[in-house]
Coordinates of C-alpha atoms in Angstrom, one line a residue:
M435 CA 1.5 -103.8 22.1
G436 CA 2.3 -104.3 25.8
L437 CA 1.9 -107.4 27.9
P438 CA -1.8 -107.2 28.6
N439 CA -2.7 -106.3 25.0
R440 CA -0.4 -109.0 23.6
F441 CA -2.2 -111.8 25.5
S442 CA -5.6 -110.4 24.7
D443 CA -5.0 -111.6 21.1
G444 CA -6.3 -115.1 21.0
E445 CA -4.3 -116.0 17.8
Y446 CA -1.0 -114.8 19.5
R447 CA -1.9 -117.0 22.5
N448 CA -2.3 -119.9 20.2
W449 CA 1.1 -119.2 18.6
V450 CA 2.7 -119.3 22.0
K451 CA 0.8 -122.5 23.0
C452 CA 2.0 -124.2 19.8
G453 CA 5.6 -123.0 20.4
V454 CA 5.5 -124.3 24.0
S455 CA 3.9 -127.6 22.7
L456 CA 6.9 -128.1 20.4
M457 CA 9.2 -127.5 23.3
I458 CA 7.3 -130.1 25.4
L459 CA 7.4 -132.5 22.5
K460 CA 11.2 -132.0 22.0
E461 CA 11.9 -132.5 25.7
G462 CA 9.8 -135.6 25.7
L463 CA 11.8 -137.0 22.8
H464 CA 15.2 -136.4 24.3
E465 CA 15.5 -139.8 26.1
Y466 CA 13.9 -141.7 23.3
I467 CA 16.1 -140.3 20.6
D468 CA 19.2 -140.6 22.7
K469 CA 18.7 -144.3 23.4
G470 CA 17.7 -144.9 19.7
V471 CA 20.8 -143.1 18.3
K472 CA 23.1 -145.1 20.6
K473 CA 21.5 -148.4 19.7
L474 CA 21.8 -147.5 16.0
H475 CA 25.4 -146.7 16.5
E476 CA 26.1 -150.0 18.2
N477 CA 24.3 -151.8 15.4
I478 CA 26.3 -150.2 12.7
K479 CA 29.6 -150.5 14.6
R480 CA 29.0 -154.2 15.1
K481 CA 28.4 -154.7 11.3
V482 CA 31.5 -152.7 10.4
S483 CA 33.6 -154.6 12.9
G484 CA 32.3 -157.9 11.4
N485 CA 33.9 -156.8 8.1
F486 CA 37.2 -156.6 9.8
G487 CA 37.2 -159.9 11.7
G488 CA 34.7 -159.0 14.4
S489 CA 37.4 -157.9 16.9
G490 CA 35.1 -155.4 18.6
V491 CA 37.8 -152.8 18.5
L492 CA 36.8 -149.3 17.3
I493 CA 37.4 -149.4 13.6
S494 CA 38.3 -146.0 12.3
C495 CA 40.3 -144.4 9.4
R496 CA 40.9 -141.0 11.0
T497 CA 42.1 -139.5 7.8
C498 CA 39.1 -139.2 5.4
S499 CA 36.8 -136.2 5.3
S500 CA 33.1 -135.9 4.5
R501 CA 34.1 -133.7 1.5
E502 CA 35.5 -136.9 -0.1
I503 CA 32.1 -138.6 -0.2
K504 CA 30.9 -138.3 -3.8
R505 CA 27.9 -139.2 -5.9
N506 CA 28.3 -142.3 -8.0
S507 CA 28.2 -141.4 -11.7
A508 CA 25.8 -144.2 -12.5
L509 CA 23.3 -145.9 -10.2
S510 CA 22.4 -149.6 -10.2
P511 CA 20.1 -151.6 -7.9
N512 CA 23.1 -152.6 -5.9
H513 CA 24.6 -149.1 -5.6
S514 CA 23.6 -146.6 -2.9
G515 CA 24.5 -143.6 -5.1
W516 CA 27.4 -142.6 -2.8
N517 CA 31.0 -143.7 -2.4
I518 CA 34.3 -142.7 -0.8
N519 CA 37.7 -143.8 -1.8
C520 CA 39.1 -144.6 1.6
P521 CA 42.8 -145.7 1.4
K522 CA 42.3 -148.1 4.2
N523 CA 38.9 -149.4 2.9
I524 CA 37.3 -148.5 6.2
C525 CA 35.2 -145.4 5.6
N526 CA 33.5 -146.9 2.6
V527 CA 32.3 -149.8 4.8
W528 CA 30.9 -147.3 7.4
L529 CA 29.3 -145.5 4.5
K530 CA 27.6 -148.6 3.2
E531 CA 26.3 -149.6 6.7
I532 CA 25.0 -146.1 7.4
L533 CA 23.2 -145.9 4.1
A534 CA 21.6 -149.2 4.8
F535 CA 19.5 -147.4 7.4
H536 CA 18.7 -144.4 5.3
N537 CA 15.2 -144.3 3.9
E538 CA 16.4 -142.5 0.8
P539 CA 20.0 -143.7 0.3
E540 CA 20.1 -142.4 -3.3
S541 CA 19.0 -138.9 -2.3
R542 CA 21.2 -136.0 -3.4
T543 CA 20.3 -134.1 -0.3
I544 CA 22.0 -136.3 2.3
N545 CA 23.9 -133.8 4.4
W546 CA 27.3 -135.4 4.9
S547 CA 28.8 -132.0 5.7
N548 CA 26.9 -132.1 9.1
S549 CA 29.1 -134.9 10.3
D550 CA 32.7 -135.4 11.3
I551 CA 33.7 -138.6 9.5
T552 CA 36.7 -139.2 11.8
M553 CA 34.3 -139.6 14.8
W554 CA 31.9 -142.1 13.2
S555 CA 33.4 -145.0 15.3
A556 CA 33.3 -143.1 18.6
D557 CA 30.3 -140.6 18.6
P558 CA 26.7 -141.8 17.9
Y559 CA 25.6 -138.3 17.1
E560 CA 28.1 -137.9 14.2
I561 CA 26.1 -140.7 12.6
A562 CA 22.7 -139.2 13.6
K563 CA 23.6 -135.8 12.0
I564 CA 23.7 -137.4 8.6
F565 CA 19.9 -137.9 8.9
M566 CA 19.4 -134.2 10.0
P567 CA 18.8 -131.0 8.0
K568 CA 21.7 -129.1 6.7
G569 CA 23.6 -126.8 9.0
Q570 CA 24.0 -128.8 12.2
D571 CA 26.6 -127.5 14.6
K572 CA 29.4 -130.0 14.9
K573 CA 29.7 -129.1 18.7
R574 CA 26.1 -130.1 19.4
N575 CA 26.2 -133.8 20.3
L576 CA 23.3 -134.1 22.8
P577 CA 19.6 -134.1 22.2
E578 CA 19.1 -131.1 24.5
E579 CA 21.3 -129.1 22.1
L580 CA 19.4 -130.0 18.9
D581 CA 16.4 -128.2 17.3
V582 CA 13.2 -130.2 17.2
S583 CA 13.4 -130.4 13.4
A584 CA 16.7 -132.2 13.7
I585 CA 15.2 -134.8 16.0
L586 CA 12.1 -135.3 13.9
S587 CA 14.3 -135.6 10.8
V588 CA 16.3 -138.5 12.3
L589 CA 13.0 -140.3 13.0
K590 CA 11.8 -139.5 9.4
H591 CA 14.9 -140.5 7.5
C592 CA 16.3 -143.3 9.5
S593 CA 14.7 -146.7 9.0
F594 CA 15.9 -147.9 12.5
F595 CA 12.9 -146.0 14.0
K596 CA 10.3 -146.8 11.3
S597 CA 8.6 -149.7 13.0
S598 CA 7.6 -147.5 16.0
I599 CA 5.6 -145.0 13.9
S600 CA 2.1 -145.9 12.6
H601 CA 1.7 -143.0 10.2
F602 CA 5.0 -141.9 8.8
Q603 CA 3.6 -138.8 7.2
I604 CA 3.1 -137.3 10.6
L605 CA 6.9 -136.6 10.8
T606 CA 6.8 -134.5 7.7
D607 CA 3.7 -132.7 9.0
L608 CA 5.4 -131.9 12.3
I609 CA 8.5 -130.6 10.6
D610 CA 6.2 -128.4 8.5
I611 CA 4.5 -127.2 11.6
R612 CA 7.8 -126.3 13.2
N613 CA 8.8 -124.3 10.0
T614 CA 5.4 -122.6 9.8
L615 CA 5.7 -121.5 13.5
C616 CA 9.3 -120.3 13.2
H617 CA 8.7 -118.5 9.9
S618 CA 5.4 -116.9 11.0
G619 CA 5.6 -113.2 10.2
D620 CA 2.6 -112.2 12.5
L621 CA 3.1 -114.8 15.3
K622 CA -0.5 -115.9 15.0
V623 CA -2.2 -119.3 14.8
S624 CA -6.0 -120.1 14.5
D625 CA -7.9 -122.2 17.1
A626 CA -8.3 -124.9 14.4
Q627 CA -4.6 -125.0 13.6
R628 CA -3.6 -125.1 17.2
N629 CA -5.9 -128.1 17.9
A630 CA -4.8 -130.0 14.8
W631 CA -1.1 -129.4 15.4
I632 CA -1.2 -130.4 19.0
D633 CA -3.2 -133.5 18.1
K634 CA -0.4 -134.5 15.7
M635 CA 2.2 -134.1 18.5
L636 CA 0.0 -136.2 20.8
Q637 CA -0.2 -138.9 18.1
L638 CA 3.6 -139.1 17.8
V639 CA 4.0 -139.3 21.6
G640 CA 1.5 -142.1 21.7
D641 CA 3.1 -144.0 18.8
L642 CA 6.5 -143.9 20.5
N643 CA 5.1 -144.7 23.9
I644 CA 7.0 -141.7 25.4
Q645 CA 7.0 -142.1 29.2
G646 CA 6.5 -139.3 31.8
T647 CA 4.2 -136.3 31.7
T648 CA 4.8 -135.4 28.0
Y649 CA 1.3 -136.6 26.8
S650 CA -0.6 -135.0 29.7
D651 CA 1.4 -131.7 29.5
L652 CA 0.6 -131.5 25.7
S653 CA -3.1 -132.2 26.4
K654 CA -3.3 -129.4 28.9
V655 CA -1.8 -126.8 26.6
K656 CA -5.0 -126.5 24.4
S657 CA -7.2 -125.2 27.2
V658 CA -4.6 -123.7 29.7
D659 CA -5.0 -120.1 30.7
I660 CA -2.1 -117.8 30.2
D661 CA -0.8 -117.4 33.7
T662 CA 2.5 -116.2 35.0
E663 CA 4.2 -119.6 34.7
F664 CA 3.1 -119.9 31.1
R665 CA 4.4 -116.4 30.3
K666 CA 7.8 -117.6 31.4
R667 CA 7.5 -120.4 28.8
E668 CA 6.5 -117.7 26.2
I669 CA 10.0 -116.2 26.6
S670 CA 11.6 -119.7 26.0
A671 CA 9.4 -120.2 22.9
L672 CA 10.5 -116.8 21.5
K673 CA 14.1 -117.6 22.2
N674 CA 13.7 -121.0 20.5
M675 CA 12.0 -119.3 17.5
V676 CA 14.9 -116.8 17.1
A677 CA 17.4 -119.6 17.4
C678 CA 15.6 -121.6 14.7
F679 CA 15.4 -118.6 12.5
S680 CA 19.1 -118.0 12.9
C681 CA 19.8 -121.6 11.9
D682 CA 17.6 -121.3 8.8
L683 CA 19.5 -118.1 7.9
E684 CA 22.8 -119.9 8.0
N685 CA 21.4 -122.5 5.6
I686 CA 20.3 -119.7 3.2
H687 CA 23.9 -118.3 3.4
D688 CA 25.2 -121.8 2.4
E689 CA 22.7 -121.9 -0.5
M690 CA 24.0 -118.5 -1.7
S691 CA 27.6 -119.7 -1.4
T692 CA 26.7 -122.7 -3.5
L693 CA 25.0 -120.6 -6.1
R694 CA 28.0 -118.3 -6.3
S695 CA 30.2 -121.3 -7.0
T696 CA 27.7 -122.7 -9.5
I697 CA 27.5 -119.4 -11.4
S698 CA 31.3 -119.1 -11.5
C699 CA 31.7 -122.7 -12.8
N700 CA 28.9 -122.4 -15.4
S701 CA 29.7 -118.9 -16.7
G702 CA 29.5 -119.0 -20.5
H703 CA 27.9 -122.5 -20.6
S704 CA 24.6 -123.7 -22.0
E705 CA 21.2 -121.9 -21.9
I706 CA 19.7 -124.8 -20.0
K707 CA 22.1 -124.4 -17.1
T708 CA 21.4 -120.6 -17.2
Q709 CA 17.7 -121.2 -16.9
K710 CA 18.2 -123.5 -14.0
L711 CA 20.4 -120.9 -12.3
E712 CA 17.8 -118.2 -12.9
T713 CA 15.1 -120.4 -11.3
D714 CA 17.4 -121.1 -8.3
I715 CA 18.1 -117.4 -7.9
K716 CA 14.4 -116.5 -8.1
N717 CA 13.6 -119.1 -5.4
L718 CA 16.4 -117.9 -3.2
K719 CA 15.4 -114.2 -3.7
E720 CA 11.8 -115.2 -2.5
Q721 CA 13.3 -116.8 0.5
V722 CA 15.5 -113.8 1.3
N723 CA 12.5 -111.5 0.9
E724 CA 10.3 -113.7 3.2
F725 CA 13.0 -113.9 5.9
T726 CA 13.6 -110.1 5.6
R727 CA 9.8 -109.6 6.2
I728 CA 9.8 -111.9 9.2
A729 CA 13.0 -110.4 10.6
D730 CA 11.5 -106.9 10.4
H731 CA 8.4 -108.1 12.1
I732 CA 10.3 -109.8 14.9
T733 CA 12.4 -106.7 15.5
S734 CA 9.3 -104.6 15.6
F735 CA 7.6 -107.1 18.0
F736 CA 10.4 -107.1 20.5
G737 CA 10.7 -103.3 20.2
K738 CA 7.1 -103.0 21.3
N739 CA 7.3 -105.6 24.0
P740 CA 10.4 -104.8 26.1
D741 CA 9.0 -106.9 29.0
I742 CA 10.0 -110.1 27.2
V743 CA 13.4 -109.1 26.0
D744 CA 16.5 -110.2 27.9
E745 CA 20.1 -109.7 26.7
N746 CA 20.2 -113.1 25.1
I747 CA 17.2 -112.4 22.9
R748 CA 18.5 -108.8 22.2
E749 CA 21.9 -110.2 21.1
R750 CA 20.2 -112.8 18.9
V751 CA 18.0 -110.2 17.2
R752 CA 21.0 -108.0 16.6
S753 CA 22.8 -110.9 15.0
M754 CA 19.7 -111.8 13.0
E755 CA 19.4 -108.2 11.6
K756 CA 23.1 -108.4 10.6
D757 CA 22.5 -111.7 8.9
V758 CA 19.5 -110.4 7.0
N759 CA 21.6 -107.4 5.8
N760 CA 24.3 -109.8 4.7
L761 CA 21.7 -111.8 2.8
R762 CA 20.6 -108.6 1.0
D763 CA 24.2 -107.9 0.0
G764 CA 24.7 -111.5 -1.1
Q765 CA 21.5 -111.4 -3.1
Y766 CA 22.8 -108.3 -4.9
E767 CA 26.2 -110.0 -5.6
I768 CA 24.4 -113.1 -7.1
E769 CA 22.1 -111.0 -9.2
T770 CA 25.1 -109.0 -10.5
A771 CA 27.0 -112.2 -11.2
M772 CA 24.0 -113.6 -13.0
S773 CA 23.6 -110.4 -15.1
N774 CA 27.3 -110.6 -16.0
M775 CA 26.9 -114.2 -16.9
N776 CA 23.9 -113.4 -19.1
E777 CA 25.9 -110.7 -20.9
K778 CA 28.7 -113.2 -21.5
L779 CA 26.1 -115.8 -22.7
S780 CA 24.6 -113.2 -25.1
T781 CA 28.0 -112.3 -26.5
F782 CA 28.7 -116.1 -26.8
K783 CA 25.4 -116.6 -28.7
E784 CA 26.1 -113.6 -31.0
T785 CA 29.6 -115.1 -31.8
L786 CA 28.1 -118.5 -32.3
D787 CA 25.4 -117.2 -34.6
R788 CA 28.0 -115.2 -36.6
N789 CA 30.2 -118.3 -36.9
L790 CA 27.2 -120.3 -37.9
E791 CA 26.3 -117.9 -40.7
E792 CA 29.9 -117.9 -41.9
T793 CA 29.9 -121.7 -41.9
K794 CA 26.6 -121.7 -43.9
T795 CA 28.1 -119.3 -46.4
N796 CA 31.3 -121.3 -46.7
F797 CA 29.2 -124.5 -47.0
Q798 CA 27.2 -123.0 -49.8
R799 CA 30.4 -121.8 -51.5
V800 CA 31.8 -125.4 -51.3
E801 CA 28.6 -126.8 -52.6
Q802 CA 28.7 -124.4 -55.6
K803 CA 32.4 -125.3 -56.2
Q804 CA 31.5 -129.0 -56.1
E805 CA 28.7 -128.4 -58.5
N806 CA 31.0 -126.5 -60.9
T807 CA 33.6 -129.3 -60.6
E808 CA 31.1 -132.0 -61.4
T809 CA 29.9 -129.9 -64.4
Q810 CA 33.5 -129.6 -65.6
L811 CA 34.1 -133.3 -65.0
Q812 CA 31.1 -134.2 -67.0
S813 CA 32.2 -131.9 -69.8
I814 CA 35.6 -133.5 -69.8
K815 CA 34.1 -137.0 -69.9
T816 CA 31.9 -136.0 -72.8
T817 CA 34.8 -134.6 -74.7
V818 CA 36.9 -137.7 -74.1
S819 CA 34.1 -140.0 -75.3
H820 CA 33.9 -138.2 -78.6

């Protein structure tokens, strides 16, 4: 469909309006999150410094890595669930103070790999990334460079911001809205959804007392006509959607990599682990199929609407198509590995069953021998007694 036809579809206009609204929300949160992240960093830094005499000097190890942060083998009320064996006893203090601000300090899904541990003392955003979804670019250390879901996740997972938000569920709802918009295969939103979603954005802006025109700009989006200026923002919304989609693809690649490693480590192990792997692979396969469907739709959409395609979008879509093809290849590799693992497990079971049968036979033989021995012994006792 060309430009006139595209905007004659009310549900597509709603999708654009919601995409633009998310961008307005994100821009409105920039200053708020930037100030908050820096205050959080100062707070943690002051507490860490207090553990080392309160000198105020930047306390940093500079040798540890986020890969060294491990789960505790056993949890207790006084344990966070995570630890790091820092040779200088510095990074474990940072870890403790960071986790004190995490709403779920025992969660297995804290994304330490987002962060450069050597920069915890110097860069507030290396702390903030710990509260963000997996896959944050280590070069992105400004709110303008972050996806809206990353900003919302900091507000959701960090207790430093909790007192400012009246209904905490709204953050989960807004993250879900972002995901629904970015993963929409048909780029359509109903009137009811549009109004409900924008109302949630307005509620958060009101809760956080965001200054400037953010609230009024969001309020206008519901009823605004699609004019030339708004069409420019449509291009930005589409670029943002493709960028979000690319980020989500990277996370799926990471999940595939983890699955490959898990399959390799668990090959030949118990059926319970195999069933867990099969469930993980099934879920991942569904994700790949869903992303493939969306990618095909996006490619088709841009092909039919060359008026909104600039070289930046064109390059992102090409990259996205390549990523989806790689996902298909990776999915095949994992399915093949799983099939091989099941064959090994089947052989292992057959061997185990065979050994079990042999053991049973041997046991029966031993029992019979014992019975014969006891009979002979009783016979000897009887003979001796006579």
